[in-house]
CSV table of C-alpha atoms and ligand atoms in Angstrom, one decimal:
chain,number,residue,atom,x,y,z
A,1,MET,CA,-5.8,27.5,12.2
A,2,ASP,CA,-1.9,27.4,11.2
A,3,ILE,CA,-0.7,26.2,8.0
A,4,GLN,CA,1.7,23.3,8.5
A,5,LYS,CA,4.5,24.0,6.1
A,6,ASN,CA,6.8,21.7,4.0
A,7,LEU,CA,10.1,20.5,4.7
A,8,ILE,CA,12.6,21.4,2.4
A,9,GLY,CA,16.6,21.3,2.9
A,10,GLY,CA,15.7,21.4,6.9
A,11,GLU,CA,13.4,24.5,6.8
A,12,TRP,CA,9.9,24.4,7.0
A,13,ILE,CA,8.6,26.5,4.4
A,14,ALA,CA,5.2,27.9,3.6
A,15,GLY,CA,3.6,27.6,0.1
A,16,GLN,CA,1.5,30.0,-1.7
A,17,GLU,CA,-1.8,27.8,-1.4
A,18,SER,CA,-3.1,25.2,1.0
A,19,ILE,CA,-5.6,22.2,1.4
A,20,ALA,CA,-7.4,21.2,4.6
A,21,SER,CA,-7.6,17.7,5.8
A,22,ILE,CA,-10.6,16.3,6.7
A,23,ASN,CA,-11.7,13.6,9.1
A,24,PRO,CA,-13.8,11.1,6.7
A,25,SER,CA,-15.6,9.9,9.9
A,26,ASP,CA,-16.8,13.5,10.6
A,27,THR,CA,-16.4,16.0,7.8
A,28,ASN,CA,-17.0,18.8,10.7
A,29,ASP,CA,-13.6,18.0,11.9
A,30,VAL,CA,-10.3,19.6,10.1
A,31,VAL,CA,-7.8,17.8,10.9
A,32,GLY,CA,-5.1,20.6,9.7
A,33,ARG,CA,-4.2,22.8,6.9
A,34,PHE,CA,-1.4,22.0,4.6
A,35,ALA,CA,0.9,24.2,2.5
A,36,LEU,CA,1.0,22.9,-1.1
A,37,ALA,CA,4.3,22.7,-2.7
A,38,GLU,CA,4.3,24.1,-6.6
A,39,ALA,CA,6.9,22.6,-8.9
A,40,ALA,CA,9.4,25.2,-8.0
A,41,GLN,CA,9.4,24.2,-4.6
A,42,VAL,CA,9.4,20.4,-5.9
A,43,ARG,CA,12.7,21.3,-7.7
A,44,GLN,CA,14.0,23.0,-4.5
A,45,ALA,CA,13.6,19.7,-2.8
A,46,VAL,CA,15.4,17.7,-5.3
A,47,ALA,CA,18.3,20.2,-5.0
A,48,ALA,CA,18.5,20.0,-1.6
A,49,ALA,CA,18.5,16.0,-1.5
A,50,ARG,CA,20.9,16.3,-4.0
A,51,ALA,CA,23.6,18.6,-2.2
A,52,ALA,CA,22.8,16.7,0.8
A,53,GLN,CA,23.4,13.1,-0.5
A,54,PRO,CA,27.3,13.0,-1.0
A,55,ALA,CA,27.8,13.5,3.0
A,56,TRP,CA,24.9,11.0,3.7
A,57,ALA,CA,26.4,8.5,1.6
A,58,ALA,CA,29.6,9.1,3.4
A,59,THR,CA,28.2,8.6,6.8
A,60,THR,CA,28.9,5.3,8.7
A,61,THR,CA,26.5,2.8,8.7
A,62,GLN,CA,25.8,2.9,12.3
A,63,VAL,CA,24.9,6.8,12.0
A,64,ARG,CA,22.4,5.6,9.7
A,65,SER,CA,21.2,2.7,11.5
A,66,ASP,CA,20.9,4.9,14.6
A,67,LEU,CA,18.6,7.3,12.9
A,68,LEU,CA,16.1,4.9,12.0
A,69,GLN,CA,16.4,2.8,15.2
A,70,ARG,CA,15.5,6.1,17.0
A,71,THR,CA,12.5,6.7,14.6
A,72,ALA,CA,11.4,3.4,15.1
A,73,HIS,CA,11.5,3.8,19.0
A,74,GLU,CA,9.4,7.1,19.0
A,75,LEU,CA,6.9,5.5,16.6
A,76,PHE,CA,6.5,2.7,19.0
A,77,ALA,CA,6.4,4.5,22.2
A,78,ARG,CA,4.0,7.0,20.5
A,79,ARG,CA,1.8,4.4,18.5
A,80,GLU,CA,-1.5,4.9,20.3
A,81,GLN,CA,-1.1,9.0,19.7
A,82,ILE,CA,0.1,8.8,15.9
A,83,GLY,CA,-2.3,5.8,15.4
A,84,GLU,CA,-5.3,8.0,16.6
A,85,LEU,CA,-4.3,10.7,14.2
A,86,VAL,CA,-3.9,8.0,11.4
A,87,SER,CA,-7.6,6.9,12.2
A,88,ARG,CA,-8.8,10.6,12.5
A,89,GLU,CA,-7.2,11.4,9.0
A,90,ALA,CA,-7.5,8.2,6.9
A,91,GLY,CA,-10.5,6.6,8.4
A,92,LYS,CA,-9.3,3.6,10.2
A,93,THR,CA,-10.4,2.1,13.1
A,94,ARG,CA,-8.4,2.8,16.4
A,95,ALA,CA,-7.0,-0.9,16.2
A,96,GLU,CA,-5.9,-0.5,12.8
A,97,GLY,CA,-4.4,3.1,12.9
A,98,ILE,CA,-2.3,1.6,16.1
A,99,GLY,CA,-1.5,-1.3,14.2
A,100,GLU,CA,-0.4,0.6,11.5
A,101,VAL,CA,2.0,2.8,13.3
A,102,THR,CA,3.6,-0.2,15.1
A,103,ARG,CA,4.4,-1.7,11.6
A,104,ALA,CA,6.0,1.5,10.6
A,105,SER,CA,8.1,1.3,13.7
A,106,GLN,CA,8.7,-2.4,12.8
A,107,ILE,CA,9.9,-1.4,9.3
A,108,PHE,CA,12.2,1.2,10.6
A,109,GLY,CA,13.6,-1.2,12.9
A,110,PHE,CA,14.0,-3.8,10.2
A,111,PHE,CA,16.0,-1.2,8.0
A,112,ALA,CA,18.2,-0.2,11.0
A,113,GLY,CA,19.4,-3.6,10.7
A,114,GLU,CA,19.8,-3.5,6.9
A,115,ALA,CA,21.7,-0.4,6.9
A,116,VAL,CA,24.5,-2.2,8.8
A,117,ARG,CA,23.8,-5.6,7.3
A,118,TYR,CA,23.7,-5.3,3.4
A,119,GLY,CA,27.0,-6.5,2.1
A,120,GLY,CA,28.5,-7.7,-1.4
A,121,GLU,CA,29.6,-11.0,-2.8
A,122,ASN,CA,33.2,-12.4,-3.7
A,123,LEU,CA,33.4,-14.2,-6.5
A,124,PRO,CA,35.8,-16.5,-8.3
A,125,SER,CA,36.9,-14.7,-11.9
A,126,VAL,CA,37.2,-17.5,-14.6
A,127,ARG,CA,40.6,-16.2,-15.4
A,128,PRO,CA,43.7,-16.4,-13.4
A,129,ASN,CA,45.2,-14.0,-10.7
A,130,ILE,CA,41.7,-11.8,-10.5
A,131,GLY,CA,39.2,-11.8,-7.7
A,132,VAL,CA,35.7,-10.1,-8.2
A,133,GLN,CA,33.7,-8.3,-5.9
A,134,THR,CA,30.2,-6.9,-5.9
A,135,SER,CA,29.2,-4.1,-3.7
A,136,ARG,CA,26.0,-2.1,-3.4
A,137,GLU,CA,26.0,1.5,-3.6
A,138,PRO,CA,23.4,4.4,-2.9
A,139,ILE,CA,21.5,5.2,-6.1
A,140,GLY,CA,21.3,9.0,-5.3
A,141,VAL,CA,18.1,10.9,-4.9
A,142,VAL,CA,15.0,9.2,-4.8
A,143,GLY,CA,11.4,10.6,-5.4
A,144,LEU,CA,8.5,8.7,-3.4
A,145,ILE,CA,5.0,9.2,-4.4
A,146,THR,CA,2.4,7.6,-1.7
A,147,PRO,CA,-1.2,6.9,-1.5
A,148,TRP,CA,-3.9,7.5,1.5
A,149,ASN,CA,-4.6,4.1,2.2
A,150,PHE,CA,-1.6,3.3,4.7
A,151,PRO,CA,-0.5,6.7,5.1
A,152,ILE,CA,2.5,5.8,7.3
A,153,ALA,CA,3.6,2.4,6.4
A,154,ILE,CA,3.7,2.7,2.8
A,155,ALA,CA,6.0,6.0,3.6
A,156,ALA,CA,8.1,3.7,6.0
A,157,TRP,CA,8.8,1.0,3.5
A,158,LYS,CA,10.1,3.6,1.0
A,159,ILE,CA,11.4,6.2,3.4
A,160,ALA,CA,13.7,3.5,5.5
A,161,PRO,CA,15.3,1.6,2.7
A,162,ALA,CA,16.0,4.9,0.7
A,163,LEU,CA,18.0,6.3,4.0
A,164,ALA,CA,19.5,3.1,5.2
A,165,PHE,CA,21.2,2.7,1.9
A,166,GLY,CA,22.9,5.9,1.6
A,167,ASN,CA,20.0,7.8,-0.5
A,168,THR,CA,18.6,11.1,0.0
A,169,LEU,CA,14.9,11.4,-0.8
A,170,LEU,CA,11.6,13.6,-1.1
A,171,LEU,CA,8.3,12.3,-0.3
A,172,LYS,CA,5.2,13.9,-2.0
A,173,PRO,CA,2.3,11.8,0.0
A,174,SER,CA,-1.6,11.8,-0.9
A,175,GLU,CA,-3.5,15.0,-0.6
A,176,GLU,CA,-5.8,13.0,1.7
A,177,THR,CA,-3.2,12.5,4.3
A,178,PRO,CA,-0.7,15.1,4.8
A,179,ALA,CA,-1.1,15.4,8.6
A,180,VAL,CA,0.3,11.7,9.2
A,181,ALA,CA,3.3,12.4,6.5
A,182,SER,CA,4.1,15.8,8.5
A,183,GLU,CA,3.9,14.0,11.8
A,184,LEU,CA,6.3,11.3,10.4
A,185,PHE,CA,8.9,13.9,9.0
A,186,ARG,CA,8.5,15.5,12.6
A,187,VAL,CA,9.8,12.6,14.3
A,188,LEU,CA,12.5,11.9,11.7
A,189,GLU,CA,13.7,15.5,12.4
A,190,ARG,CA,13.6,15.0,16.1
A,191,ASN,CA,15.6,11.6,15.9
A,192,GLY,CA,18.5,13.3,14.0
A,193,LEU,CA,17.5,13.7,10.4
A,194,PRO,CA,20.4,15.8,8.7
A,195,ALA,CA,18.9,19.0,6.6
A,196,GLY,CA,18.2,17.8,3.2
A,197,VAL,CA,18.2,14.0,3.5
A,198,ALA,CA,14.8,13.7,3.6
A,199,ASN,CA,12.1,16.3,2.1
A,200,LEU,CA,8.6,16.5,2.5
A,201,VAL,CA,6.6,18.2,-0.1
A,202,ASN,CA,2.8,18.2,0.4
A,203,GLY,CA,1.0,19.2,-3.1
A,204,HIS,CA,-1.2,18.2,-5.7
A,205,GLY,CA,-0.4,14.9,-7.8
A,206,ALA,CA,-0.6,16.5,-11.3
A,207,VAL,CA,1.7,19.5,-9.8
A,208,ALA,CA,4.0,18.2,-7.0
A,209,GLY,CA,3.8,14.7,-8.3
A,210,ALA,CA,4.5,15.3,-11.9
A,211,ALA,CA,7.5,17.6,-11.3
A,212,ILE,CA,9.3,14.7,-9.1
A,213,VAL,CA,10.6,13.1,-12.1
A,214,ASP,CA,12.8,15.4,-13.1
A,215,GLY,CA,16.0,15.4,-11.2
A,216,VAL,CA,15.9,12.4,-9.4
A,217,ASP,CA,17.5,9.0,-10.0
A,218,ALA,CA,14.6,7.0,-9.0
A,219,LEU,CA,11.0,7.1,-8.4
A,220,SER,CA,9.0,4.5,-6.1
A,221,PHE,CA,5.1,5.1,-6.7
A,222,THR,CA,2.2,3.5,-5.0
A,223,GLY,CA,-1.3,4.4,-6.2
A,224,SER,CA,-3.5,3.8,-9.2
A,225,VAL,CA,-3.1,2.2,-12.2
A,226,ALA,CA,-3.6,5.3,-14.5
A,227,THR,CA,-1.1,7.6,-12.4
A,228,GLY,CA,1.4,4.9,-12.5
A,229,ARG,CA,1.4,4.2,-16.1
A,230,LYS,CA,1.8,8.1,-16.6
A,231,LEU,CA,4.7,8.1,-14.1
A,232,ALA,CA,6.5,5.3,-15.7
A,233,GLN,CA,6.5,6.9,-19.2
A,234,SER,CA,7.9,9.9,-17.9
A,235,ALA,CA,10.5,8.2,-15.6
A,236,VAL,CA,11.6,5.9,-18.7
A,237,ALA,CA,12.0,8.9,-21.0
A,238,LYS,CA,14.2,10.4,-18.3
A,239,MET,CA,16.1,7.1,-17.6
A,240,VAL,CA,14.9,7.3,-14.1
A,241,ARG,CA,14.7,3.8,-12.2
A,242,VAL,CA,11.3,3.3,-11.4
A,243,GLN,CA,8.9,1.1,-9.1
A,244,LEU,CA,5.3,0.8,-9.4
A,245,GLU,CA,2.8,-0.9,-6.9
A,246,MET,CA,-0.7,-0.3,-8.3
A,247,GLY,CA,-4.2,-1.9,-8.1
A,248,GLY,CA,-5.6,-5.4,-7.5
A,249,LYS,CA,-8.8,-7.6,-8.4
A,250,ASN,CA,-7.5,-10.2,-6.0
A,251,PRO,CA,-9.6,-13.3,-6.0
A,252,LEU,CA,-10.1,-15.6,-3.4
A,253,VAL,CA,-11.0,-19.2,-4.1
A,254,VAL,CA,-13.1,-21.2,-1.7
A,255,LEU,CA,-12.8,-25.0,-2.6
A,256,ASP,CA,-15.8,-27.6,-1.4
A,257,ASP,CA,-13.5,-29.1,1.2
A,258,ALA,CA,-12.6,-25.7,2.8
A,259,ASP,CA,-13.1,-25.4,6.5
A,260,LEU,CA,-16.3,-23.0,6.2
A,261,PRO,CA,-15.7,-20.8,9.3
A,262,GLN,CA,-12.2,-20.1,8.2
A,263,ALA,CA,-13.2,-19.3,4.6
A,264,VAL,CA,-16.0,-16.8,6.0
A,265,GLU,CA,-13.1,-15.0,8.1
A,266,CYS,CA,-10.7,-14.9,5.3
A,267,ALA,CA,-13.2,-13.6,2.8
A,268,LEU,CA,-14.7,-11.1,5.6
A,269,ASN,CA,-11.4,-10.0,6.3
A,270,GLY,CA,-9.7,-9.6,3.2
A,271,ALA,CA,-12.8,-8.1,1.4
A,272,PHE,CA,-14.2,-5.6,4.0
A,273,PHE,CA,-11.8,-4.8,6.6
A,274,SER,CA,-10.2,-1.4,6.3
A,275,ALA,CA,-13.4,-0.5,4.5
A,276,GLY,CA,-11.7,-3.1,1.5
A,277,GLN,CA,-9.2,-0.1,0.8
A,278,ARG,CA,-6.5,-2.1,0.6
A,279,CYS,CA,-4.7,-2.9,-2.9
A,280,THR,CA,-4.6,-6.5,-1.4
A,281,ALA,CA,-8.3,-6.7,-0.5
A,282,SER,CA,-10.2,-9.8,-2.1
A,283,SER,CA,-12.7,-8.7,-4.3
A,284,ARG,CA,-13.4,-11.8,-6.3
A,285,LEU,CA,-14.8,-14.7,-4.2
A,286,ILE,CA,-14.7,-17.5,-6.7
A,287,VAL,CA,-16.5,-20.2,-4.9
A,288,THR,CA,-17.1,-23.8,-6.1
A,289,ASP,CA,-20.6,-25.4,-6.4
A,290,GLY,CA,-20.7,-27.8,-3.3
A,291,ILE,CA,-20.1,-25.2,-0.8
A,292,HIS,CA,-21.4,-22.0,-2.6
A,293,ASP,CA,-24.9,-21.6,-1.3
A,294,ARG,CA,-23.6,-22.5,2.4
A,295,PHE,CA,-20.5,-19.9,2.0
A,296,VAL,CA,-22.9,-17.1,0.7
A,297,GLU,CA,-25.2,-17.6,3.5
A,298,ALA,CA,-22.6,-17.8,6.2
A,299,LEU,CA,-20.5,-14.7,4.9
A,300,ARG,CA,-24.0,-12.6,4.9
A,301,ALA,CA,-24.8,-13.3,8.0
A,302,ARG,CA,-20.9,-12.1,9.2
A,303,MET,CA,-21.5,-9.0,7.2
A,304,ARG,CA,-24.7,-8.0,9.3
A,305,GLU,CA,-22.8,-8.4,12.5
A,306,VAL,CA,-20.3,-5.8,11.5
A,307,GLN,CA,-20.2,-2.2,12.9
A,308,VAL,CA,-19.7,0.5,10.4
A,309,GLY,CA,-19.1,3.8,12.0
A,310,HIS,CA,-16.9,6.6,13.0
A,311,ALA,CA,-13.2,5.1,12.9
A,312,LEU,CA,-12.6,6.2,16.6
A,313,ALA,CA,-15.6,4.9,18.1
A,314,ALA,CA,-15.6,1.9,20.5
A,315,GLY,CA,-17.0,-1.1,18.8
A,316,THR,CA,-16.4,0.0,15.2
A,317,ASP,CA,-15.1,-2.7,12.8
A,318,ILE,CA,-15.2,-0.5,9.5
A,319,GLY,CA,-14.6,2.9,9.2
A,320,PRO,CA,-15.5,5.1,6.6
A,321,VAL,CA,-14.4,5.2,2.9
A,322,ILE,CA,-12.1,8.2,2.3
A,323,ASN,CA,-14.2,10.9,0.6
A,324,GLN,CA,-17.2,11.7,-1.1
A,325,ARG,CA,-15.4,10.9,-4.4
A,326,GLN,CA,-14.8,7.4,-3.4
A,327,LEU,CA,-18.1,7.1,-2.2
A,328,GLU,CA,-19.8,8.0,-5.3
A,329,MET,CA,-17.5,5.9,-7.1
A,330,ILE,CA,-18.7,2.8,-5.3
A,331,GLN,CA,-22.1,3.7,-5.9
A,332,ARG,CA,-21.5,4.1,-9.7
A,333,TYR,CA,-20.2,0.4,-9.8
A,334,ILE,CA,-23.4,-0.7,-7.6
A,335,ALA,CA,-25.2,0.9,-10.2
A,336,VAL,CA,-23.2,-1.0,-13.2
A,337,GLY,CA,-23.1,-4.3,-11.4
A,338,LYS,CA,-27.1,-4.3,-11.4
A,339,ASP,CA,-27.1,-3.1,-15.0
A,340,GLU,CA,-25.0,-6.2,-15.7
A,341,GLY,CA,-27.3,-8.4,-14.0
A,342,ALA,CA,-25.7,-9.3,-11.0
A,343,ARG,CA,-27.4,-9.8,-7.7
A,344,LEU,CA,-27.0,-7.6,-5.1
A,345,ILE,CA,-27.5,-9.4,-1.9
A,346,GLU,CA,-26.0,-7.6,1.1
A,347,GLY,CA,-25.4,-3.7,1.7
A,348,GLY,CA,-25.2,-1.7,-1.5
A,349,ASN,CA,-26.2,1.7,0.6
A,350,VAL,CA,-24.6,4.6,2.2
A,351,LEU,CA,-25.1,4.4,5.8
A,352,GLU,CA,-25.8,7.6,8.1
A,353,ARG,CA,-24.4,8.1,11.4
A,354,SER,CA,-24.4,10.5,14.4
A,355,THR,CA,-21.5,12.5,12.6
A,356,PRO,CA,-21.4,13.3,8.9
A,357,GLY,CA,-19.2,10.7,7.2
A,358,PHE,CA,-18.5,8.6,4.3
A,359,PHE,CA,-20.1,5.4,5.6
A,360,MET,CA,-20.5,2.6,3.0
A,361,ALA,CA,-22.5,-0.7,4.1
A,362,PRO,CA,-20.4,-3.7,3.1
A,363,THR,CA,-21.6,-4.9,-0.2
A,364,LEU,CA,-22.0,-8.6,-1.8
A,365,PHE,CA,-23.0,-9.3,-5.2
A,366,VAL,CA,-23.8,-13.0,-6.3
A,367,ASP,CA,-24.6,-14.6,-9.7
A,368,THR,CA,-21.6,-12.8,-11.0
A,369,ARG,CA,-19.5,-13.3,-14.3
A,370,ASN,CA,-16.1,-12.8,-14.6
A,371,ASP,CA,-16.1,-10.9,-17.8
A,372,MET,CA,-18.5,-8.4,-15.8
A,373,ARG,CA,-17.1,-4.8,-15.2
A,374,ILE,CA,-17.4,-5.4,-11.5
A,375,ASN,CA,-15.1,-8.2,-11.8
A,376,ARG,CA,-12.7,-6.4,-14.1
A,377,GLU,CA,-12.1,-3.1,-12.5
A,378,GLU,CA,-10.8,-2.3,-8.9
A,379,VAL,CA,-13.5,-0.8,-7.0
A,380,PHE,CA,-11.5,-0.1,-3.7
A,381,GLY,CA,-14.3,0.0,-1.2
A,382,PRO,CA,-16.1,-2.5,1.1
A,383,PHE,CA,-17.3,-4.3,-2.2
A,384,ALA,CA,-17.1,-8.1,-3.1
A,385,THR,CA,-18.5,-10.3,-5.7
A,386,VAL,CA,-19.1,-14.2,-5.8
A,387,ILE,CA,-18.1,-16.1,-8.8
A,388,ARG,CA,-19.6,-19.7,-9.0
A,389,ALA,CA,-17.0,-22.3,-10.3
A,390,ARG,CA,-17.5,-25.8,-11.1
A,391,ASP,CA,-14.3,-27.3,-9.8
A,392,TYR,CA,-10.7,-26.4,-9.0
A,393,GLU,CA,-9.5,-26.1,-12.4
A,394,GLU,CA,-12.4,-23.7,-13.2
A,395,ALA,CA,-11.4,-21.9,-10.1
A,396,LEU,CA,-8.0,-21.5,-10.9
A,397,ALA,CA,-8.6,-20.4,-14.6
A,398,LEU,CA,-11.0,-17.6,-13.2
A,399,ALA,CA,-8.7,-16.4,-10.7
A,400,ASN,CA,-6.0,-15.9,-13.2
A,401,ASP,CA,-8.3,-14.4,-16.0
A,402,THR,CA,-7.7,-10.6,-14.6
A,403,GLU,CA,-5.3,-7.8,-15.8
A,404,TYR,CA,-3.9,-7.8,-12.2
A,405,GLY,CA,-1.4,-10.0,-10.3
A,406,LEU,CA,-1.1,-8.8,-6.7
A,407,SER,CA,-2.5,-11.1,-4.4
A,408,ALA,CA,-4.3,-14.2,-4.5
A,409,GLY,CA,-5.6,-16.8,-1.5
A,410,ILE,CA,-7.3,-19.9,-1.6
A,411,CYS,CA,-9.3,-21.9,1.2
A,412,THR,CA,-8.8,-25.8,1.0
A,413,GLN,CA,-8.1,-28.7,3.1
A,414,SER,CA,-6.6,-30.3,0.1
A,415,HIS,CA,-2.7,-30.4,0.1
A,416,LYS,CA,-2.8,-31.1,-3.6
A,417,HIS,CA,-4.5,-28.1,-4.5
A,418,ALA,CA,-3.2,-25.7,-2.2
A,419,THR,CA,0.2,-26.5,-3.5
A,420,HIS,CA,-1.0,-26.4,-7.2
A,421,PHE,CA,-2.7,-22.8,-6.5
A,422,ARG,CA,0.4,-21.5,-4.9
A,423,LEU,CA,2.6,-22.6,-7.8
A,424,ASN,CA,0.5,-21.8,-10.7
A,425,VAL,CA,-1.8,-18.8,-9.6
A,426,LYS,CA,-0.2,-15.8,-11.4
A,427,SER,CA,0.1,-13.2,-8.7
A,428,GLY,CA,3.1,-11.8,-6.6
A,429,LEU,CA,1.5,-13.1,-3.2
A,430,ALA,CA,-0.6,-16.5,-2.8
A,431,MET,CA,-2.4,-16.9,0.4
A,432,VAL,CA,-3.3,-20.5,1.5
A,433,ASN,CA,-6.3,-20.4,4.3
A,434,LEU,CA,-5.4,-16.7,4.9
A,435,PRO,CA,-6.9,-13.5,4.0
A,436,THR,CA,-5.4,-12.2,0.7
A,437,ALA,CA,-4.6,-8.9,3.1
A,438,GLY,CA,-2.4,-8.7,6.0
A,439,LEU,CA,1.4,-9.1,5.3
A,440,ASP,CA,4.9,-8.8,7.1
A,441,TYR,CA,7.3,-6.5,7.3
A,442,HIS,CA,10.6,-8.4,6.6
A,443,VAL,CA,9.4,-10.2,3.5
A,444,PRO,CA,9.3,-9.0,-0.4
A,445,PHE,CA,6.1,-7.5,-1.5
A,446,GLY,CA,4.9,-6.9,-5.0
A,447,GLY,CA,2.9,-8.6,-7.7
A,448,THR,CA,2.7,-9.0,-11.5
A,449,LYS,CA,0.7,-8.1,-14.7
A,450,GLY,CA,-0.8,-4.7,-14.1
A,451,SER,CA,-0.5,-4.7,-10.7
A,452,SER,CA,3.1,-3.9,-10.2
A,453,PHE,CA,6.4,-2.6,-12.3
A,454,GLY,CA,10.1,-2.9,-11.2
A,455,PRO,CA,11.8,-4.9,-8.0
A,456,ARG,CA,10.1,-5.9,-5.3
A,457,GLU,CA,9.6,-3.5,-1.9
A,458,GLN,CA,10.4,-4.4,1.6
A,459,GLY,CA,12.6,-6.9,3.5
A,460,SER,CA,16.0,-7.6,2.3
A,461,TYR,CA,14.6,-7.1,-1.6
A,462,ALA,CA,14.3,-3.6,-1.0
A,463,ALA,CA,18.1,-3.4,-1.8
A,464,ASP,CA,17.4,-4.2,-5.4
A,465,PHE,CA,15.5,-0.9,-5.8
A,466,TYR,CA,17.4,1.5,-3.5
A,467,THR,CA,20.9,0.3,-4.5
A,468,LEU,CA,23.3,0.2,-7.6
A,469,THR,CA,25.5,-2.8,-7.7
A,470,LYS,CA,29.2,-2.5,-8.8
A,471,THR,CA,31.3,-5.2,-9.9
A,472,ALA,CA,35.0,-4.8,-9.3
A,473,TYR,CA,37.8,-7.0,-10.6
A,474,ILE,CA,41.0,-6.9,-8.8
A,475,GLY,CA,44.4,-8.2,-10.4
A,476,HIS,CA,46.8,-9.8,-7.9
B,1,ADP,P1,-5.7,7.4,-5.7
B,1,ADP,O1,-7.1,7.6,-6.5
B,1,ADP,O2,-6.1,5.9,-4.8
B,1,ADP,O3,-5.6,8.4,-4.7
B,1,ADP,P2,-3.6,8.3,-7.1
B,1,ADP,O4,-2.6,7.4,-8.2
B,1,ADP,O5,-4.5,9.0,-8.0
B,1,ADP,O6,-4.3,7.2,-6.6
B,1,ADP,O7,-2.8,8.9,-6.0
B,1,ADP,C1,-1.7,8.4,-5.6
B,1,ADP,C2,-0.4,9.3,-5.3
B,1,ADP,O8,-0.3,9.7,-6.6
B,1,ADP,C3,-1.1,10.6,-4.4
B,1,ADP,O9,0.1,10.9,-3.8
B,1,ADP,C4,-1.4,11.6,-5.7
B,1,ADP,O10,-1.3,12.9,-5.0
B,1,ADP,C5,-0.3,11.2,-6.7
B,1,ADP,N1,-0.5,11.6,-8.1
B,1,ADP,C6,-1.8,11.8,-8.7
B,1,ADP,N2,-1.7,12.3,-9.9
B,1,ADP,C7,-0.4,12.1,-10.2
B,1,ADP,C8,0.4,12.6,-11.2
B,1,ADP,N3,-0.1,12.8,-12.6
B,1,ADP,N4,1.6,12.2,-11.1
B,1,ADP,C9,2.5,12.2,-10.1
B,1,ADP,N5,1.7,11.8,-9.0
B,1,ADP,C10,0.4,11.9,-9.1
């Protein structure tokens, strides 16, 4: 099998070692082999991006917009084919894979518009005969580190704004999803990417990822809390602007007056779809007394109906988890939950299917307390708990009693409670009668507390990270 290379300075360059990308639905299926960049190649990529940056920043906004628009068109036209690759490599269902590529296309399309739309402000000075003008300038060379759970969408929402605003970049994708990253770079290249403007360095986190901080002007990371904290420390020590999107332990509050079928669908989708491998997944279902038993029974019934299986098989609702390590981690949390006295009422077991893969039954614990480890730590799998609450006030307090703060949802027919929740929940995203996951591409995304650090991603807010604001004073 050919070893696919890294794109550095417009050349596809081999590495000394390589990794295999394995299909989590069928471990006999090797998606590809990929060269691993060492620290020296990362430095080469930073240098290539640095050399390409002035010319890229000097292009017209139309040139930048055209690259993004053409990329959007190709991704959309090939969404089924590339979506299948996403499913094969990341274990998403076919619909989720196609949906994610469509999303990536929309993101490139949105930033094709932003490239020509962004501007500055004219402000009056407080002094006579002076005008003040703000403008946005590129920040320079941006390092991007991405996870495997949205291998093309997250790459897109970092690459597209970086390019739109005149930056050059290097991307270090997850070791789990190099094929999708390579495909995206081939699309960019085919649609006019100049040499060095965007560089791809597949590699190990601790080697290639850690090396990125040296020499870049800004670093955007999505991944685990532990890695994010480490990267933030080295970035700040080098005065590198940093943006982190990390985990969640997202609550979904269900009040007595909720529309029961709607609340059950919100929980089912938010907790278990995409095998729970979304940082916005609902993992704590906080349910008030009056609806608790009915909600739990109805959710269990729906959980039994969902099909877990090969991501590309017809009828699959939930694909595998990403790898053996993740499967074992979920199993460990199931043991922890039992030890802590929580009651496992659904799932908890690994599933056998006709292909060897990492299939995990959707899992539900009840009778849990918010201070249990299963309610404090992110599991990142099809794993949810139910926490019983007396009333809305207690439910809100429980929702906020967490180190995380990415997304939070409430299911209720009460305008008063929905409004109070939206205003008082400590999270970056608040969802009313909707799953905690499932977002648009043109609005800001990000959290508070331990979930996020730095400016918001996506939408016009992305400019706050990917540009520097200059303030000019003009006398006349
Ligand atoms: P996950 O457990 O979800 O894979 P990680 O934080 O380990 O989360 O991985 C997210 C991204 O961070 C991946 O691209 C990974 O290679 C990278 N990474 C892991 N460790 C480091 C590190 N020490 N420095 C920089 N990047 C890292």
